[in-house]
Amino acid sequence: MPSHSDALVMDEAKIDRALTRMAHEMLEKNRDLESLVLVGIRTRGVPLAERLAGKIREIEKMEIPVGVLDITLYRDDATTIGPHALLKATLIHFPIDGKKVILVDDVLFTGRTIRAALDGIIDFGRPSCIQLAVLVDRGHRELPIRADYVGKNLPTAREETVEVHLREEDGQDEVHIVRPGTTSRKPEPRGKEPA
Amino acid sequence: MTPEAGFRLRHKHLLGIEPLDADEVRLILDTTESFLEISQRPIKKVPTLRGRTIVNFFMEPSTRTRSSFEIAEKRLSADSLNFSAAGSSVSKGESLIDTARNLEAMAPDMIVVRHSAAGAPHLLARVCRSTIINAGDGAHEHPTQALLDAFTMRQKKGRIDGLEVAIVGDLLHSRVVRSNIFLLKKLGAKVRVSGPPTLVPPGLHRLGVEVRTHMEEALEGVDVVMMLRVQQERMLGGAFPSLREYFNLYGLTEERIKLAHRDVIVMHPGPLNRGVEIAAEVADGPYSVILEQVTNGVAVRMAILYLLSGGVVGELAA
């Protein structure tokens, strides 16, 4: 079944439409834009957060601050797995006390990345609330975590991999489901880790 | 410049700079960048080393290095224990290996060692299962100091490759100079050293550095001046006639600084002997990055602890 082994589930237009809808949902849910901030989780949550901020700018003519969170040091397996991912800096150059923080990531899977991100965010202050936006929710949660804004709900088998490619990181916008045993479309396979 | 994601240290211990390759040094410096930010947060702590025990085993006096390691450990949420020569069983005559075996019986994950004998950390690395970090062994190496020096140079100058670096002072008793020479040569800097002939160890030029007897020649046009402390406590006397004469010939004054490149930075590993190897106005002057070295030291040590804690089976022994 070669057509099932690597299925394109979102293309550039679909990703863009999903982000537009998510931006509208964010505006609907958060009347007070002054206190809204977006924080992208490295790596692919960062360009997604910037695109969402861009959509909000187009719709409301408001500049929403965007921060960058590296959760490597907060992972529950930070020192038990190897090799290390190269640690990159967290860049949150604005106070988050009392703010509404929307965490942005590409794929929601086990929920462990988000658990780590919540710990990370809380070390920067006390936001009034934290919401979660993901481009793809693929199920298989291991923790009681859910997203407030979802680009696409994608039922998957556990052993499948969801690959999100973004223009800023990978040169093109695409979401694929890759089955085990097949090679990724990317020259260097960097599947979303189950974390 | 940036190592591949997933690259890691190939060593279980940090015994010196000499065994590391250039990519490993770059990995440590790149990782340090990310740790600098943690010390500027309101909550200066990440949970990465939660549940790990680290023993700071200091058999020689140290303020800066020990407190720097201690802060780095606390900011990574490790549990740390300070163990020094005074007031311990070492003063009752216990041997180094016996002390280490007893410490190890309490199952620490890492031991940070400072010892007056060169090779003491290497000995511990052979008898202990824990990861050993050399925090200075005799006149041999002081790897974390060289790493923080290199990090500071890279931060200020944007590169290390091609930099002209002068290291001046008591070269004989200095572990800092050896670690720095190893590191700077690996990353492509050019190193000149200078000091009174009585304080220049024989064969130093074989490490690939130029040895100049006159300080002025060493300073000419350099991008970085690193001053070394005159280690009077290790001298048996007679290395030079008086501290005043030392200052006259090898003290870094505002006058001598003018010989260097106009964007020169002045470094010193501390503690400073003002008026001996460095004039007070230079130490506090615009070229000085001495206190930034201390700030960077915490981030470098956090990076080392983090990278060495990712240990998986199959590494080289040292």
Short mmCIF file of C-alpha atoms in Angstrom, two decimals:
data_model
loop_
_atom_site.label_atom_id
_atom_site.label_comp_id
_atom_site.label_asym_id
_atom_site.label_seq_id
_atom_site.Cartn_x
_atom_site.Cartn_y
_atom_site.Cartn_z
CA MET A 1 0.00 0.00 0.00
CA PRO A 2 2.51 2.63 -1.05
CA SER A 3 -0.13 5.36 -1.13
CA HIS A 4 -0.84 4.77 2.56
CA SER A 5 2.78 4.62 3.61
CA ASP A 6 3.31 8.36 3.15
CA ALA A 7 0.09 10.30 2.95
CA LEU A 8 -0.07 14.03 2.43
CA VAL A 9 -2.76 15.26 4.82
CA MET A 10 -2.32 19.04 4.66
CA ASP A 11 -0.83 21.19 1.93
CA GLU A 12 0.15 24.84 1.98
CA ALA A 13 -3.40 26.13 1.40
CA LYS A 14 -4.91 23.88 4.07
CA ILE A 15 -2.26 24.86 6.62
CA ASP A 16 -2.86 28.53 5.89
CA ARG A 17 -6.64 28.18 6.19
CA ALA A 18 -6.27 26.29 9.47
CA LEU A 19 -4.03 29.03 10.88
CA THR A 20 -6.47 31.74 9.77
CA ARG A 21 -9.32 29.94 11.52
CA MET A 22 -7.23 29.44 14.66
CA ALA A 23 -6.34 33.16 14.74
CA HIS A 24 -10.05 34.04 14.53
CA GLU A 25 -10.83 31.60 17.33
CA MET A 26 -8.12 33.18 19.47
CA LEU A 27 -9.64 36.63 18.95
CA GLU A 28 -13.10 35.35 19.72
CA LYS A 29 -12.01 33.65 22.92
CA ASN A 30 -9.73 36.45 24.15
CA ARG A 31 -11.47 39.81 24.04
CA ASP A 32 -8.65 41.59 25.84
CA LEU A 33 -5.90 41.57 23.22
CA GLU A 34 -3.63 43.79 25.31
CA SER A 35 -2.79 40.92 27.60
CA LEU A 36 -2.36 38.26 24.89
CA VAL A 37 1.09 36.80 24.15
CA LEU A 38 2.15 33.88 21.96
CA VAL A 39 4.97 31.50 22.89
CA GLY A 40 6.24 29.05 20.27
CA ILE A 41 7.82 25.79 21.35
CA ARG A 42 11.05 25.07 19.51
CA THR A 43 11.48 24.13 16.75
CA ARG A 44 8.33 24.27 14.60
CA GLY A 45 6.07 25.96 17.15
CA VAL A 46 8.11 29.14 16.62
CA PRO A 47 7.28 29.86 12.95
CA LEU A 48 3.67 28.82 13.65
CA ALA A 49 3.44 31.35 16.52
CA GLU A 50 4.88 34.04 14.25
CA ARG A 51 2.37 33.24 11.50
CA LEU A 52 -0.52 33.36 13.98
CA ALA A 53 0.74 36.73 15.24
CA GLY A 54 0.83 37.84 11.58
CA LYS A 55 -2.79 36.76 11.07
CA ILE A 56 -3.90 38.63 14.20
CA ARG A 57 -2.03 41.71 12.93
CA GLU A 58 -3.91 41.52 9.61
CA ILE A 59 -7.28 41.07 11.28
CA GLU A 60 -7.04 43.43 14.26
CA LYS A 61 -4.02 45.67 13.44
CA MET A 62 -2.55 44.63 16.78
CA GLU A 63 1.00 43.53 17.46
CA ILE A 64 1.04 40.45 19.70
CA PRO A 65 4.44 39.66 21.33
CA VAL A 66 5.95 36.30 20.34
CA GLY A 67 8.34 34.39 22.61
CA VAL A 68 10.43 31.29 22.02
CA LEU A 69 10.58 28.40 24.47
CA ASP A 70 13.16 25.60 24.39
CA ILE A 71 11.86 22.79 26.59
CA THR A 72 14.95 20.56 26.44
CA LEU A 73 15.89 21.27 30.07
CA TYR A 74 12.35 20.49 31.26
CA ARG A 75 11.88 17.16 29.54
CA ASP A 76 11.27 14.24 31.88
CA ASP A 77 13.87 12.34 29.89
CA ALA A 78 16.38 15.21 29.58
CA THR A 79 19.28 13.23 31.00
CA THR A 80 18.27 9.68 30.22
CA ILE A 81 18.07 9.82 26.44
CA GLY A 82 21.03 10.45 24.22
CA PRO A 83 22.22 11.98 22.08
CA HIS A 84 21.23 15.44 23.20
CA ALA A 85 19.45 17.75 20.89
CA LEU A 86 21.49 20.91 20.69
CA LEU A 87 20.12 23.16 23.37
CA LYS A 88 18.92 26.51 22.10
CA ALA A 89 18.05 29.56 24.12
CA THR A 90 14.63 30.44 25.42
CA LEU A 91 13.76 34.00 24.40
CA ILE A 92 10.89 35.57 26.27
CA HIS A 93 11.69 39.27 26.34
CA PHE A 94 8.44 40.45 27.89
CA PRO A 95 6.88 39.96 31.32
CA ILE A 96 4.25 37.24 31.40
CA ASP A 97 2.79 38.01 34.83
CA GLY A 98 -0.95 38.43 34.47
CA LYS A 99 -0.83 37.74 30.70
CA LYS A 100 -2.83 35.26 28.68
CA VAL A 101 -0.18 32.99 27.21
CA ILE A 102 -0.98 30.87 24.17
CA LEU A 103 1.56 28.07 23.75
CA VAL A 104 2.02 27.05 20.12
CA ASP A 105 3.37 23.73 18.87
CA ASP A 106 3.15 21.75 15.65
CA VAL A 107 1.96 18.32 16.82
CA LEU A 108 0.13 17.33 20.00
CA PHE A 109 0.87 13.66 20.72
CA THR A 110 1.60 12.24 24.20
CA GLY A 111 1.33 15.63 25.89
CA ARG A 112 4.76 15.37 27.47
CA THR A 113 6.22 18.28 25.52
CA ILE A 114 3.34 20.45 26.70
CA ARG A 115 3.82 19.29 30.30
CA ALA A 116 7.46 20.39 30.06
CA ALA A 117 6.47 23.67 28.38
CA LEU A 118 4.03 24.47 31.20
CA ASP A 119 6.85 24.03 33.72
CA GLY A 120 9.09 26.21 31.58
CA ILE A 121 6.55 29.02 31.20
CA ILE A 122 5.79 29.09 34.91
CA ASP A 123 9.49 29.72 35.63
CA PHE A 124 9.08 33.07 33.85
CA GLY A 125 6.19 34.28 35.97
CA ARG A 126 2.51 33.78 36.71
CA PRO A 127 0.33 34.15 33.63
CA SER A 128 -3.41 34.71 34.24
CA CYS A 129 -4.04 31.71 31.99
CA ILE A 130 -2.25 29.42 29.56
CA GLN A 131 -3.93 28.12 26.40
CA LEU A 132 -2.63 25.68 23.83
CA ALA A 133 -2.68 25.90 20.04
CA VAL A 134 -1.45 23.04 17.82
CA LEU A 135 -1.49 22.56 14.08
CA VAL A 136 -2.17 18.83 14.38
CA ASP A 137 -3.69 16.79 17.21
CA ARG A 138 -2.84 13.17 16.51
CA GLY A 139 -4.22 11.63 19.72
CA HIS A 140 -2.51 9.04 22.00
CA ARG A 141 -2.30 11.29 25.04
CA GLU A 142 -0.37 10.03 28.08
CA LEU A 143 -1.24 13.03 30.25
CA PRO A 144 -4.46 14.95 30.93
CA ILE A 145 -3.76 17.70 28.40
CA ARG A 146 -5.96 19.07 25.62
CA ALA A 147 -5.57 21.85 23.05
CA ASP A 148 -7.76 24.99 22.91
CA TYR A 149 -7.11 25.56 19.20
CA VAL A 150 -6.52 22.70 16.77
CA GLY A 151 -5.65 23.09 13.09
CA LYS A 152 -6.58 19.51 12.27
CA ASN A 153 -7.59 16.46 14.27
CA LEU A 154 -5.71 13.58 12.72
CA PRO A 155 -6.49 10.04 13.84
CA THR A 156 -3.26 8.02 13.69
CA ALA A 157 -1.87 4.67 14.70
CA ARG A 158 0.68 4.91 17.47
CA GLU A 159 3.53 3.61 15.34
CA GLU A 160 2.90 6.15 12.61
CA THR A 161 4.81 9.43 12.51
CA VAL A 162 3.30 12.81 11.76
CA GLU A 163 5.76 15.05 9.95
CA VAL A 164 5.13 18.75 9.81
CA HIS A 165 7.26 20.61 7.28
CA LEU A 166 7.23 24.37 7.39
CA ARG A 167 8.59 26.85 4.87
CA GLU A 168 10.78 28.55 7.49
CA GLU A 169 12.47 25.29 8.57
CA ASP A 170 12.05 22.86 5.70
CA GLY A 171 11.41 24.98 2.60
CA GLN A 172 7.76 23.99 2.10
CA ASP A 173 4.46 23.71 3.96
CA GLU A 174 3.21 20.13 4.25
CA VAL A 175 1.87 17.68 6.81
CA HIS A 176 2.42 13.95 6.21
CA ILE A 177 1.61 10.74 7.97
CA VAL A 178 4.53 8.38 7.56
CA ARG A 179 4.21 4.69 8.32
CA PRO A 180 7.06 2.75 9.87
CA GLY A 181 9.38 1.10 7.41
CA THR A 182 8.98 3.79 4.79
CA THR A 183 11.38 6.59 4.20
CA SER A 184 10.44 10.16 4.82
CA ARG A 185 10.12 12.63 1.96
CA LYS A 186 12.70 14.84 3.59
CA PRO A 187 16.38 14.32 2.84
CA GLU A 188 17.06 14.11 6.59
CA PRO A 189 14.24 12.39 8.44
CA ARG A 190 13.42 14.32 11.57
CA GLY A 191 10.18 12.81 12.72
CA LYS A 192 8.24 14.30 15.56
CA GLU A 193 9.54 12.60 18.68
CA PRO A 194 7.06 11.05 21.06
CA ALA A 195 7.68 13.58 23.79
CA MET B 1 30.44 26.43 13.23
CA THR B 2 27.43 24.91 14.94
CA PRO B 3 27.70 21.18 15.56
CA GLU B 4 24.93 18.94 14.27
CA ALA B 5 21.90 18.54 16.48
CA GLY B 6 22.38 15.35 18.41
CA PHE B 7 26.12 15.75 18.69
CA ARG B 8 27.39 15.09 22.17
CA LEU B 9 30.52 14.79 24.24
CA ARG B 10 32.37 11.57 23.66
CA HIS B 11 33.78 11.57 27.16
CA LYS B 12 32.38 10.45 30.46
CA HIS B 13 34.65 12.77 32.43
CA LEU B 14 36.05 16.25 31.95
CA LEU B 15 39.66 15.74 32.98
CA GLY B 16 41.23 18.40 30.80
CA ILE B 17 41.02 20.29 27.53
CA GLU B 18 43.78 18.23 25.92
CA PRO B 19 41.61 15.11 25.32
CA LEU B 20 38.74 17.10 23.72
CA ASP B 21 38.53 17.77 20.01
CA ALA B 22 37.60 21.12 18.47
CA ASP B 23 33.99 20.06 17.81
CA GLU B 24 33.49 19.09 21.44
CA VAL B 25 34.87 22.43 22.59
CA ARG B 26 32.50 24.21 20.18
CA LEU B 27 29.59 22.13 21.42
CA ILE B 28 30.33 23.21 25.01
CA LEU B 29 30.62 26.88 23.99
CA ASP B 30 27.39 26.76 21.94
CA THR B 31 25.52 25.05 24.78
CA THR B 32 26.81 27.73 27.17
CA GLU B 33 25.01 30.44 25.13
CA SER B 34 21.69 28.88 26.07
CA PHE B 35 22.53 28.65 29.75
CA LEU B 36 23.48 32.34 30.06
CA GLU B 37 19.81 33.25 29.76
CA ILE B 38 18.75 31.14 32.75
CA SER B 39 20.81 33.30 35.12
CA GLN B 40 18.83 36.36 34.01
CA ARG B 41 15.39 34.89 34.70
CA PRO B 42 13.34 35.79 37.77
CA ILE B 43 13.38 32.10 38.70
CA LYS B 44 16.95 31.03 38.10
CA LYS B 45 16.38 27.33 38.13
CA VAL B 46 15.56 24.53 35.69
CA PRO B 47 14.68 20.98 36.76
CA THR B 48 17.18 19.21 34.49
CA LEU B 49 19.41 17.54 37.10
CA ARG B 50 16.71 16.94 39.69
CA GLY B 51 17.62 13.98 41.85
CA ARG B 52 21.29 13.97 40.84
CA THR B 53 23.92 14.22 43.57
CA ILE B 54 27.12 16.12 42.95
CA VAL B 55 30.04 16.23 45.37
CA ASN B 56 32.34 19.25 45.27
CA PHE B 57 35.58 17.72 46.50
CA PHE B 58 37.96 20.63 47.04
CA MET B 59 41.34 19.75 48.50
CA GLU B 60 42.71 23.23 47.89
CA PRO B 61 41.32 26.66 48.75
CA SER B 62 38.95 28.06 46.14
CA THR B 63 36.27 30.72 46.26
CA ARG B 64 35.38 31.47 42.67
CA THR B 65 35.49 28.01 41.16
CA ARG B 66 33.72 26.30 44.02
CA SER B 67 30.94 28.86 44.33
CA SER B 68 30.57 28.91 40.57
CA PHE B 69 30.12 25.14 40.46
CA GLU B 70 27.78 25.29 43.41
CA ILE B 71 25.55 27.93 41.81
CA ALA B 72 25.58 26.03 38.50
CA GLU B 73 24.52 22.84 40.30
CA LYS B 74 21.73 24.61 42.19
CA ARG B 75 20.41 26.30 39.04
CA LEU B 76 20.15 22.86 37.45
CA SER B 77 18.33 21.50 40.55
CA ALA B 78 21.05 19.00 41.48
CA ASP B 79 21.73 18.19 45.13
CA SER B 80 25.26 19.19 45.98
CA LEU B 81 27.59 18.53 48.84
CA ASN B 82 30.73 20.48 49.60
CA PHE B 83 33.66 18.57 50.91
CA SER B 84 36.95 20.32 51.67
CA ALA B 85 40.27 19.33 53.15
CA ALA B 86 39.98 21.32 56.35
CA GLY B 87 37.75 19.61 58.88
CA SER B 88 37.54 16.35 56.92
CA SER B 89 39.15 12.96 57.42
CA VAL B 90 41.85 14.02 54.94
CA SER B 91 43.35 16.06 57.77
CA LYS B 92 43.37 12.84 59.79
CA GLY B 93 45.60 11.15 57.23
CA GLU B 94 43.17 9.35 54.95
CA SER B 95 44.51 8.73 51.45
CA LEU B 96 42.91 10.30 48.37
CA ILE B 97 41.70 6.95 47.05
CA ASP B 98 40.18 5.95 50.38
CA THR B 99 38.40 9.28 50.71
CA ALA B 100 37.10 8.95 47.16
CA ARG B 101 35.91 5.37 47.69
CA ASN B 102 34.04 6.45 50.80
CA LEU B 103 32.42 9.35 48.97
CA GLU B 104 31.53 7.03 46.16
CA ALA B 105 29.87 4.62 48.56
CA MET B 106 27.26 7.35 49.06
CA ALA B 107 26.47 7.07 45.32
CA PRO B 108 27.04 10.55 43.93
CA ASP B 109 26.54 10.98 40.18
CA MET B 110 29.40 13.41 39.71
CA ILE B 111 32.46 14.49 41.64
CA VAL B 112 34.03 17.89 41.00
CA VAL B 113 37.67 17.71 42.08
CA ARG B 114 40.23 20.38 42.94
CA HIS B 115 43.56 19.00 44.11
CA SER B 116 47.12 20.28 44.48
CA ALA B 117 48.52 17.18 42.76
CA ALA B 118 48.45 17.00 38.97
CA GLY B 119 46.61 13.87 37.87
CA ALA B 120 44.44 13.51 40.99
CA PRO B 121 41.19 13.68 38.95
CA HIS B 122 42.58 11.07 36.52
CA LEU B 123 43.29 8.75 39.44
CA LEU B 124 39.74 9.22 40.72
CA ALA B 125 38.34 8.59 37.24
CA ARG B 126 40.03 5.19 37.33
CA VAL B 127 38.71 4.11 40.72
CA CYS B 128 35.25 5.77 40.76
CA ARG B 129 32.13 5.00 38.79
CA SER B 130 30.97 8.63 39.07
CA THR B 131 31.67 11.22 36.42
CA ILE B 132 34.74 13.23 37.40
CA ILE B 133 35.15 16.92 36.59
CA ASN B 134 38.56 18.48 36.99
CA ALA B 135 38.28 21.83 38.77
CA GLY B 136 42.06 22.32 38.77
CA ASP B 137 44.81 19.76 39.38
CA GLY B 138 48.19 21.08 40.46
CA ALA B 139 49.92 22.96 37.66
CA HIS B 140 48.33 20.68 35.05
CA GLU B 141 44.87 21.73 33.81
CA HIS B 142 41.84 23.81 34.76
CA PRO B 143 39.48 22.99 31.91
CA THR B 144 36.38 24.93 33.01
CA GLN B 145 38.47 28.09 33.38
CA ALA B 146 39.81 27.76 29.83
CA LEU B 147 36.28 27.17 28.55
CA LEU B 148 34.90 30.25 30.25
CA ASP B 149 37.87 32.27 28.98
CA ALA B 150 37.22 31.08 25.43
CA PHE B 151 33.51 31.75 25.78
CA THR B 152 34.25 35.31 26.94
CA MET B 153 36.66 35.88 24.02
CA ARG B 154 34.11 34.58 21.54
CA GLN B 155 31.40 36.74 23.12
CA LYS B 156 33.54 39.89 22.91
CA LYS B 157 35.39 39.25 19.65
CA GLY B 158 32.87 37.11 17.77
CA ARG B 159 35.45 34.45 16.99
CA ILE B 160 38.51 32.63 18.32
CA ASP B 161 40.04 31.55 15.03
CA GLY B 162 42.83 33.96 14.14
CA LEU B 163 42.80 35.90 17.42
CA GLU B 164 46.16 37.00 18.81
CA VAL B 165 46.29 36.22 22.50
CA ALA B 166 49.02 37.16 24.98
CA ILE B 167 49.22 35.29 28.28
CA VAL B 168 51.50 37.02 30.77
CA GLY B 169 52.66 36.21 34.27
CA ASP B 170 53.52 33.21 36.40
CA LEU B 171 53.48 30.54 33.72
CA LEU B 172 55.28 27.98 35.88
CA HIS B 173 52.58 27.45 38.48
CA SER B 174 49.62 28.05 36.21
CA ARG B 175 47.16 25.33 35.23
CA VAL B 176 45.09 28.01 33.56
CA VAL B 177 47.79 28.68 30.99
CA ARG B 178 48.06 25.04 29.95
CA SER B 179 44.32 24.54 29.51
CA ASN B 180 44.08 27.84 27.66
CA ILE B 181 46.92 27.00 25.29
CA PHE B 182 45.36 23.61 24.46
CA LEU B 183 41.98 25.17 23.83
CA LEU B 184 43.11 28.25 21.91
CA LYS B 185 45.36 26.18 19.63
CA LYS B 186 42.51 23.75 18.90
CA LEU B 187 40.27 26.63 17.83
CA GLY B 188 42.93 28.36 15.75
CA ALA B 189 44.10 31.30 17.88
CA LYS B 190 47.73 32.43 18.00
CA VAL B 191 49.19 32.48 21.47
CA ARG B 192 52.19 34.36 22.84
CA VAL B 193 53.32 33.94 26.43
CA SER B 194 55.58 36.05 28.57
CA GLY B 195 56.91 35.98 32.10
CA PRO B 196 60.14 36.16 34.07
CA PRO B 197 62.48 33.38 32.82
CA THR B 198 62.40 31.88 36.32
CA LEU B 199 58.63 31.43 35.97
CA VAL B 200 58.60 29.96 32.45
CA PRO B 201 58.49 26.16 32.50
CA PRO B 202 61.04 24.57 30.17
CA GLY B 203 59.60 23.24 26.92
CA LEU B 204 56.52 25.47 26.94
CA HIS B 205 57.17 26.43 23.29
CA ARG B 206 56.51 22.80 22.34
CA LEU B 207 52.80 23.45 22.98
CA GLY B 208 52.92 25.68 19.90
CA VAL B 209 53.22 29.10 21.52
CA GLU B 210 55.74 31.91 21.14
CA VAL B 211 57.67 32.60 24.32
CA ARG B 212 58.78 36.23 24.77
CA THR B 213 60.87 37.36 27.69
CA HIS B 214 59.91 41.01 27.34
CA MET B 215 56.27 41.66 28.08
CA GLU B 216 56.17 44.55 25.60
CA GLU B 217 56.93 42.21 22.69
CA ALA B 218 54.18 39.84 23.76
CA LEU B 219 51.59 42.64 23.95
CA GLU B 220 52.23 44.17 20.55
CA GLY B 221 49.01 44.25 18.53
CA VAL B 222 47.20 41.51 20.47
CA ASP B 223 43.40 41.20 20.65
CA VAL B 224 43.36 39.62 24.10
CA VAL B 225 45.65 40.00 27.12
CA MET B 226 45.28 37.37 29.78
CA MET B 227 47.11 38.12 33.00
CA LEU B 228 48.04 35.32 35.39
CA ARG B 229 48.28 35.64 39.12
CA VAL B 230 51.68 35.50 40.77
CA GLN B 231 51.19 32.39 42.90
CA GLN B 232 53.31 33.43 45.84
CA GLU B 233 51.98 30.63 48.01
CA ARG B 234 53.56 28.07 45.67
CA MET B 235 56.93 29.79 45.34
CA LEU B 236 59.84 28.59 47.38
CA GLY B 237 61.41 32.04 47.01
CA GLY B 238 63.90 33.58 44.65
CA ALA B 239 61.82 33.65 41.46
CA PHE B 240 62.14 37.42 41.34
CA PRO B 241 63.71 40.02 43.66
CA SER B 242 60.59 41.88 44.80
CA LEU B 243 56.90 42.34 43.99
CA ARG B 244 57.70 45.92 43.06
CA GLU B 245 60.28 44.82 40.52
CA TYR B 246 57.81 42.25 39.18
CA PHE B 247 55.24 44.97 38.66
CA ASN B 248 57.82 47.18 36.96
CA LEU B 249 58.68 44.48 34.42
CA TYR B 250 55.50 42.40 34.09
CA GLY B 251 52.67 44.44 35.56
CA LEU B 252 49.88 45.37 33.14
CA THR B 253 49.70 49.17 33.23
CA GLU B 254 47.69 51.62 31.16
CA GLU B 255 50.92 52.54 29.42
CA ARG B 256 51.61 48.94 28.33
CA ILE B 257 47.99 48.31 27.27
CA LYS B 258 48.54 50.89 24.50
CA LEU B 259 50.88 48.43 22.76
CA ALA B 260 47.96 46.05 22.15
CA HIS B 261 45.21 46.41 19.55
CA ARG B 262 42.95 49.33 20.43
CA ASP B 263 39.96 47.00 20.95
CA VAL B 264 41.93 44.73 23.27
CA ILE B 265 40.19 42.94 26.12
CA VAL B 266 41.92 42.27 29.44
CA MET B 267 41.23 39.01 31.24
CA HIS B 268 42.34 37.57 34.57
CA PRO B 269 41.27 34.26 36.11
CA GLY B 270 41.33 35.75 39.61
CA PRO B 271 42.08 36.27 42.39
CA LEU B 272 43.71 39.58 41.46
CA ASN B 273 46.91 40.83 43.01
CA ARG B 274 46.41 44.52 42.37
CA GLY B 275 49.71 46.32 41.93
CA VAL B 276 51.59 43.04 41.33
CA GLU B 277 50.54 41.63 37.95
CA ILE B 278 47.90 44.21 37.12
CA ALA B 279 47.42 47.90 37.92
CA ALA B 280 44.16 48.68 39.70
CA GLU B 281 43.08 51.16 37.01
CA VAL B 282 43.50 48.48 34.32
CA ALA B 283 41.61 45.86 36.31
CA ASP B 284 38.71 48.29 36.72
CA GLY B 285 39.19 49.95 33.34
CA PRO B 286 37.18 49.87 30.14
CA TYR B 287 39.15 46.99 28.61
CA SER B 288 38.60 44.69 31.54
CA VAL B 289 36.15 41.78 31.16
CA ILE B 290 37.21 40.17 34.43
CA LEU B 291 33.78 40.19 36.07
CA GLU B 292 32.07 39.01 32.88
CA GLN B 293 34.41 36.02 33.02
CA VAL B 294 32.93 35.19 36.41
CA THR B 295 29.34 35.53 35.12
CA ASN B 296 30.13 33.35 32.12
CA GLY B 297 31.79 30.80 34.40
CA VAL B 298 28.45 29.80 35.89
CA ALA B 299 26.90 29.26 32.43
CA VAL B 300 29.93 27.26 31.22
CA ARG B 301 29.74 24.99 34.27
CA MET B 302 26.00 24.51 33.78
CA ALA B 303 26.71 23.47 30.19
CA ILE B 304 29.40 21.00 31.31
CA LEU B 305 27.18 19.45 33.99
CA TYR B 306 24.31 19.19 31.51
CA LEU B 307 26.38 17.66 28.71
CA LEU B 308 28.17 15.19 30.99
CA SER B 309 24.92 14.11 32.65
CA GLY B 310 23.51 12.85 29.34
CA GLY B 311 25.75 9.85 29.77
CA VAL B 312 24.80 6.68 27.98
CA VAL B 313 26.83 3.47 27.96
CA GLY B 314 29.62 3.09 25.48
CA GLU B 315 31.63 6.25 25.93
CA LEU B 316 35.37 6.39 26.12
CA ALA B 317 36.70 6.11 29.62
CA ALA B 318 38.28 9.53 29.54
#
